[in-house]
Amino acid sequence: MTSRPSAALEPALTLALALPLALTTLTGCSMSKDESDSIPFAGTSTSLDAADEMERVSSGIYDLIGVKGKASDSHSTVTDCPGKDKNTYFQILHPWSFRPTAASDLDVAMDRLEAELPKHGWNIVDYGPDSSKNRNVRMTADNDREKASVVVVKMAKEDPPMLSLDVVSGCYKVPDGQEIQRF
C-alpha cells in the first residue's frame, strides 16, 4: 500500500511533477520567429511584470471554463530558460487547478476548453489520454500572440475530480541593468 502525500505537500509535489512537463511542452511549440530556437522569445520584462502577465493569461483561460467551481490560489514561479544564460533569461510557470462544483461538470469544463481555446488564439497541439495508470486526458495548446503554452490535465479519478493547468511563458530577457527576481 502506498501512502498519499499530505494536503500540505500536494502543491509542492504537483509543481515538482509539472515543471519538467510544462517546460518540455514549449520545446516543440511553433511560436518562435526563429525556428532554430526551441522556446519562443517573449520579450524584455522584469520577472514580476512577466508573472503578472502569465496570471492574466491564466485568468483568461479560467473564464473559458464556463462551469461553476473553484480555482486554486496559486502564484507564478520563475524558472530558467533551457540553454540560455540564467542571469539574463527566464520563464514564468503558473500552475493551478480547477475543481468543478459538480463532478459531472469536469467533462463539460474540458470540452469547453477544447472548443473555446482555439477561438481565443490557442492552437491545440496535443489531445488525448496520457500514459499514467489513470489514463488522464491531457491537452496542450500554444498561443503565438501570448507567447505561452498551457497543459490541461483532466484528472477524473482524483477525489475530488479536477483539471490541473500549467501555463508557461516563452523566454523573457530581463531589462539591461536589472536582475531576475526569483520567486
PDB file of C-alpha atoms in Angstrom:
ATOM      1  CA  MET A   1       0.000   0.000   0.000  1.00  0.00           C
ATOM      2  CA  THR A   2       1.347   3.396  -0.916  1.00  0.00           C
ATOM      3  CA  SER A   3       0.680   6.440   1.170  1.00  0.00           C
ATOM      4  CA  ARG A   4      -0.734   9.619  -0.269  1.00  0.00           C
ATOM      5  CA  PRO A   5       1.158  12.881   0.333  1.00  0.00           C
ATOM      6  CA  SER A   6      -0.323  15.169   2.935  1.00  0.00           C
ATOM      7  CA  ALA A   7      -2.513  18.013   1.702  1.00  0.00           C
ATOM      8  CA  ALA A   8       0.230  20.471   2.657  1.00  0.00           C
ATOM      9  CA  LEU A   9       2.714  18.707   0.378  1.00  0.00           C
ATOM     10  CA  GLU A  10       0.413  18.270  -2.633  1.00  0.00           C
ATOM     11  CA  PRO A  11       1.038  21.734  -4.187  1.00  0.00           C
ATOM     12  CA  ALA A  12       4.822  21.268  -3.955  1.00  0.00           C
ATOM     13  CA  LEU A  13       4.581  17.737  -5.334  1.00  0.00           C
ATOM     14  CA  THR A  14       2.332  18.892  -8.182  1.00  0.00           C
ATOM     15  CA  LEU A  15       4.802  21.657  -9.052  1.00  0.00           C
ATOM     16  CA  ALA A  16       7.752  19.270  -8.931  1.00  0.00           C
ATOM     17  CA  LEU A  17       6.000  16.877 -11.294  1.00  0.00           C
ATOM     18  CA  ALA A  18       4.510  19.538 -13.556  1.00  0.00           C
ATOM     19  CA  LEU A  19       7.547  21.773 -14.038  1.00  0.00           C
ATOM     20  CA  PRO A  20       9.552  19.435 -16.287  1.00  0.00           C
ATOM     21  CA  LEU A  21       6.426  18.682 -18.329  1.00  0.00           C
ATOM     22  CA  ALA A  22       5.462  22.319 -18.712  1.00  0.00           C
ATOM     23  CA  LEU A  23       8.960  23.360 -19.698  1.00  0.00           C
ATOM     24  CA  THR A  24       9.191  20.499 -22.170  1.00  0.00           C
ATOM     25  CA  THR A  25       5.834  21.450 -23.644  1.00  0.00           C
ATOM     26  CA  LEU A  26       7.143  24.727 -25.014  1.00  0.00           C
ATOM     27  CA  THR A  27      10.119  22.994 -26.591  1.00  0.00           C
ATOM     28  CA  GLY A  28       8.042  21.821 -29.518  1.00  0.00           C
ATOM     29  CA  CYS A  29       5.961  24.893 -29.990  1.00  0.00           C
ATOM     30  CA  SER A  30       5.992  26.904 -33.160  1.00  0.00           C
ATOM     31  CA  MET A  31       5.714  30.328 -31.569  1.00  0.00           C
ATOM     32  CA  SER A  32       9.277  31.406 -32.306  1.00  0.00           C
ATOM     33  CA  LYS A  33      10.044  33.688 -35.244  1.00  0.00           C
ATOM     34  CA  ASP A  34      13.444  31.998 -35.379  1.00  0.00           C
ATOM     35  CA  GLU A  35      12.698  28.322 -35.896  1.00  0.00           C
ATOM     36  CA  SER A  36      16.183  27.443 -34.595  1.00  0.00           C
ATOM     37  CA  ASP A  37      15.061  28.490 -31.100  1.00  0.00           C
ATOM     38  CA  SER A  38      13.170  25.753 -29.309  1.00  0.00           C
ATOM     39  CA  ILE A  39      11.386  28.140 -26.928  1.00  0.00           C
ATOM     40  CA  PRO A  40       9.935  31.413 -28.221  1.00  0.00           C
ATOM     41  CA  PHE A  41      11.265  34.786 -27.144  1.00  0.00           C
ATOM     42  CA  ALA A  42       8.546  36.505 -25.105  1.00  0.00           C
ATOM     43  CA  GLY A  43      10.178  39.946 -24.905  1.00  0.00           C
ATOM     44  CA  THR A  44      12.010  42.015 -22.339  1.00  0.00           C
ATOM     45  CA  SER A  45      10.408  42.252 -18.903  1.00  0.00           C
ATOM     46  CA  THR A  46      11.003  42.132 -15.204  1.00  0.00           C
ATOM     47  CA  SER A  47      10.075  38.811 -13.651  1.00  0.00           C
ATOM     48  CA  LEU A  48       7.325  40.470 -11.582  1.00  0.00           C
ATOM     49  CA  ASP A  49       5.679  42.009 -14.665  1.00  0.00           C
ATOM     50  CA  ALA A  50       6.041  38.739 -16.599  1.00  0.00           C
ATOM     51  CA  ALA A  51       4.423  36.828 -13.717  1.00  0.00           C
ATOM     52  CA  ASP A  52       1.517  39.266 -13.717  1.00  0.00           C
ATOM     53  CA  GLU A  53       1.163  38.675 -17.461  1.00  0.00           C
ATOM     54  CA  MET A  54       1.062  34.859 -17.095  1.00  0.00           C
ATOM     55  CA  GLU A  55      -1.503  35.150 -14.315  1.00  0.00           C
ATOM     56  CA  ARG A  56      -3.589  37.349 -16.661  1.00  0.00           C
ATOM     57  CA  VAL A  57      -3.313  34.615 -19.324  1.00  0.00           C
ATOM     58  CA  SER A  58      -4.400  32.015 -16.740  1.00  0.00           C
ATOM     59  CA  SER A  59      -7.351  34.204 -15.783  1.00  0.00           C
ATOM     60  CA  GLY A  60      -8.443  34.296 -19.425  1.00  0.00           C
ATOM     61  CA  ILE A  61      -8.314  30.510 -19.567  1.00  0.00           C
ATOM     62  CA  TYR A  62     -10.317  30.298 -16.332  1.00  0.00           C
ATOM     63  CA  ASP A  63     -13.018  32.472 -17.910  1.00  0.00           C
ATOM     64  CA  LEU A  64     -13.315  29.976 -20.795  1.00  0.00           C
ATOM     65  CA  ILE A  65     -14.094  27.031 -18.470  1.00  0.00           C
ATOM     66  CA  GLY A  66     -17.657  28.233 -18.079  1.00  0.00           C
ATOM     67  CA  VAL A  67     -18.801  25.996 -15.231  1.00  0.00           C
ATOM     68  CA  LYS A  68     -19.126  26.703 -11.527  1.00  0.00           C
ATOM     69  CA  GLY A  69     -16.223  25.640  -9.389  1.00  0.00           C
ATOM     70  CA  LYS A  70     -13.133  26.820  -7.561  1.00  0.00           C
ATOM     71  CA  ALA A  71      -9.651  27.582  -8.815  1.00  0.00           C
ATOM     72  CA  SER A  72      -6.671  27.029  -6.566  1.00  0.00           C
ATOM     73  CA  ASP A  73      -4.978  30.058  -5.083  1.00  0.00           C
ATOM     74  CA  SER A  74      -1.553  29.654  -6.629  1.00  0.00           C
ATOM     75  CA  HIS A  75       1.149  32.017  -7.752  1.00  0.00           C
ATOM     76  CA  SER A  76       3.649  32.040 -10.569  1.00  0.00           C
ATOM     77  CA  THR A  77       7.235  30.967 -10.234  1.00  0.00           C
ATOM     78  CA  VAL A  78      10.396  31.931 -12.125  1.00  0.00           C
ATOM     79  CA  THR A  79      12.314  29.183 -13.912  1.00  0.00           C
ATOM     80  CA  ASP A  80      15.436  29.140 -16.055  1.00  0.00           C
ATOM     81  CA  CYS A  81      15.264  29.106 -19.847  1.00  0.00           C
ATOM     82  CA  PRO A  82      16.942  25.901 -21.018  1.00  0.00           C
ATOM     83  CA  GLY A  83      20.159  26.631 -22.878  1.00  0.00           C
ATOM     84  CA  LYS A  84      20.137  30.356 -22.015  1.00  0.00           C
ATOM     85  CA  ASP A  85      22.100  32.468 -19.536  1.00  0.00           C
ATOM     86  CA  LYS A  86      20.264  32.037 -16.206  1.00  0.00           C
ATOM     87  CA  ASN A  87      21.196  35.575 -15.138  1.00  0.00           C
ATOM     88  CA  THR A  88      19.632  37.142 -18.226  1.00  0.00           C
ATOM     89  CA  TYR A  89      16.745  34.908 -19.388  1.00  0.00           C
ATOM     90  CA  PHE A  90      13.834  33.356 -17.520  1.00  0.00           C
ATOM     91  CA  GLN A  91      10.429  31.769 -17.970  1.00  0.00           C
ATOM     92  CA  ILE A  92       7.298  32.038 -15.865  1.00  0.00           C
ATOM     93  CA  LEU A  93       5.290  28.987 -14.819  1.00  0.00           C
ATOM     94  CA  HIS A  94       1.810  29.438 -13.355  1.00  0.00           C
ATOM     95  CA  PRO A  95       0.442  26.081 -12.133  1.00  0.00           C
ATOM     96  CA  TRP A  96      -3.129  25.974 -10.875  1.00  0.00           C
ATOM     97  CA  SER A  97      -6.105  23.671 -10.649  1.00  0.00           C
ATOM     98  CA  PHE A  98      -9.861  23.887 -11.088  1.00  0.00           C
ATOM     99  CA  ARG A  99     -12.376  21.784  -9.180  1.00  0.00           C
ATOM    100  CA  PRO A 100     -15.928  21.973 -10.548  1.00  0.00           C
ATOM    101  CA  THR A 101     -18.730  22.268  -8.011  1.00  0.00           C
ATOM    102  CA  ALA A 102     -20.363  19.157  -9.526  1.00  0.00           C
ATOM    103  CA  ALA A 103     -18.081  16.260 -10.501  1.00  0.00           C
ATOM    104  CA  SER A 104     -20.258  15.745 -13.595  1.00  0.00           C
ATOM    105  CA  ASP A 105     -19.112  19.181 -14.850  1.00  0.00           C
ATOM    106  CA  LEU A 106     -15.494  18.025 -15.248  1.00  0.00           C
ATOM    107  CA  ASP A 107     -16.182  16.734 -18.783  1.00  0.00           C
ATOM    108  CA  VAL A 108     -18.119  19.906 -19.590  1.00  0.00           C
ATOM    109  CA  ALA A 109     -15.183  22.056 -18.459  1.00  0.00           C
ATOM    110  CA  MET A 110     -12.672  20.101 -20.555  1.00  0.00           C
ATOM    111  CA  ASP A 111     -14.981  20.117 -23.601  1.00  0.00           C
ATOM    112  CA  ARG A 112     -15.468  23.875 -23.263  1.00  0.00           C
ATOM    113  CA  LEU A 113     -11.713  24.451 -23.162  1.00  0.00           C
ATOM    114  CA  GLU A 114     -11.237  22.272 -26.229  1.00  0.00           C
ATOM    115  CA  ALA A 115     -13.891  24.304 -28.083  1.00  0.00           C
ATOM    116  CA  GLU A 116     -13.093  27.796 -26.742  1.00  0.00           C
ATOM    117  CA  LEU A 117      -9.289  27.916 -26.652  1.00  0.00           C
ATOM    118  CA  PRO A 118      -8.941  27.945 -30.474  1.00  0.00           C
ATOM    119  CA  LYS A 119     -11.464  30.813 -30.688  1.00  0.00           C
ATOM    120  CA  HIS A 120      -9.109  32.847 -28.473  1.00  0.00           C
ATOM    121  CA  GLY A 121      -5.831  32.330 -30.325  1.00  0.00           C
ATOM    122  CA  TRP A 122      -4.789  28.968 -28.886  1.00  0.00           C
ATOM    123  CA  ASN A 123      -3.660  26.141 -31.152  1.00  0.00           C
ATOM    124  CA  ILE A 124      -4.298  22.691 -29.682  1.00  0.00           C
ATOM    125  CA  VAL A 125      -1.169  20.691 -30.490  1.00  0.00           C
ATOM    126  CA  ASP A 126      -1.874  17.542 -28.465  1.00  0.00           C
ATOM    127  CA  TYR A 127      -5.006  15.949 -27.043  1.00  0.00           C
ATOM    128  CA  GLY A 128      -5.629  12.507 -25.637  1.00  0.00           C
ATOM    129  CA  PRO A 129      -5.032  10.093 -22.784  1.00  0.00           C
ATOM    130  CA  ASP A 130      -1.655  10.168 -21.084  1.00  0.00           C
ATOM    131  CA  SER A 131       0.400   7.129 -20.115  1.00  0.00           C
ATOM    132  CA  SER A 132      -0.497   7.230 -16.408  1.00  0.00           C
ATOM    133  CA  LYS A 133      -2.373   4.351 -14.825  1.00  0.00           C
ATOM    134  CA  ASN A 134      -5.439   6.634 -14.618  1.00  0.00           C
ATOM    135  CA  ARG A 135      -5.209   7.464 -18.344  1.00  0.00           C
ATOM    136  CA  ASN A 136      -5.835  11.156 -17.597  1.00  0.00           C
ATOM    137  CA  VAL A 137      -6.846  13.194 -20.625  1.00  0.00           C
ATOM    138  CA  ARG A 138      -4.151  15.750 -21.473  1.00  0.00           C
ATOM    139  CA  MET A 139      -4.469  18.747 -23.775  1.00  0.00           C
ATOM    140  CA  THR A 140      -1.593  21.014 -24.791  1.00  0.00           C
ATOM    141  CA  ALA A 141      -2.227  24.335 -26.523  1.00  0.00           C
ATOM    142  CA  ASP A 142       0.104  27.112 -27.694  1.00  0.00           C
ATOM    143  CA  ASN A 143      -0.698  30.778 -28.195  1.00  0.00           C
ATOM    144  CA  ASP A 144       1.619  32.681 -30.542  1.00  0.00           C
ATOM    145  CA  ARG A 145       0.247  36.090 -29.539  1.00  0.00           C
ATOM    146  CA  GLU A 146       0.670  35.472 -25.815  1.00  0.00           C
ATOM    147  CA  LYS A 147       3.961  33.590 -26.249  1.00  0.00           C
ATOM    148  CA  ALA A 148       2.566  30.988 -23.871  1.00  0.00           C
ATOM    149  CA  SER A 149       1.607  27.368 -23.683  1.00  0.00           C
ATOM    150  CA  VAL A 150      -0.898  25.586 -21.452  1.00  0.00           C
ATOM    151  CA  VAL A 151      -1.114  21.943 -20.431  1.00  0.00           C
ATOM    152  CA  VAL A 152      -4.536  20.932 -19.114  1.00  0.00           C
ATOM    153  CA  VAL A 153      -4.915  17.527 -17.484  1.00  0.00           C
ATOM    154  CA  LYS A 154      -8.391  16.167 -16.715  1.00  0.00           C
ATOM    155  CA  MET A 155      -7.946  14.148 -13.542  1.00  0.00           C
ATOM    156  CA  ALA A 156     -11.304  12.388 -13.349  1.00  0.00           C
ATOM    157  CA  LYS A 157     -10.178   9.791 -10.801  1.00  0.00           C
ATOM    158  CA  GLU A 158      -8.934  12.303  -8.223  1.00  0.00           C
ATOM    159  CA  ASP A 159     -11.043  12.850  -5.141  1.00  0.00           C
ATOM    160  CA  PRO A 160     -12.465  15.338  -5.912  1.00  0.00           C
ATOM    161  CA  PRO A 161     -12.064  15.359  -9.714  1.00  0.00           C
ATOM    162  CA  MET A 162     -10.181  18.348 -11.123  1.00  0.00           C
ATOM    163  CA  LEU A 163      -8.413  19.991 -14.003  1.00  0.00           C
ATOM    164  CA  SER A 164      -4.707  20.610 -13.474  1.00  0.00           C
ATOM    165  CA  LEU A 165      -3.377  23.524 -15.550  1.00  0.00           C
ATOM    166  CA  ASP A 166       0.181  24.677 -16.160  1.00  0.00           C
ATOM    167  CA  VAL A 167       0.596  27.947 -18.044  1.00  0.00           C
ATOM    168  CA  VAL A 168       4.196  28.590 -19.093  1.00  0.00           C
ATOM    169  CA  SER A 169       5.693  31.558 -20.905  1.00  0.00           C
ATOM    170  CA  GLY A 170       8.304  31.774 -23.576  1.00  0.00           C
ATOM    171  CA  CYS A 171      11.753  33.056 -22.599  1.00  0.00           C
ATOM    172  CA  TYR A 172      11.896  36.593 -21.289  1.00  0.00           C
ATOM    173  CA  LYS A 173      15.036  38.737 -21.130  1.00  0.00           C
ATOM    174  CA  VAL A 174      15.494  40.876 -18.039  1.00  0.00           C
ATOM    175  CA  PRO A 175      15.980  44.591 -18.874  1.00  0.00           C
ATOM    176  CA  ASP A 176      19.608  45.762 -19.058  1.00  0.00           C
ATOM    177  CA  GLY A 177      20.966  46.721 -15.651  1.00  0.00           C
ATOM    178  CA  GLN A 178      18.355  44.707 -13.727  1.00  0.00           C
ATOM    179  CA  GLU A 179      18.429  41.302 -12.084  1.00  0.00           C
ATOM    180  CA  ILE A 180      15.882  38.500 -12.289  1.00  0.00           C
ATOM    181  CA  GLN A 181      13.851  38.272  -9.106  1.00  0.00           C
ATOM    182  CA  ARG A 182      13.358  34.606  -8.214  1.00  0.00           C
ATOM    183  CA  PHE A 183      10.152  33.505  -6.538  1.00  0.00           C
TER     184      PHE A 183
END
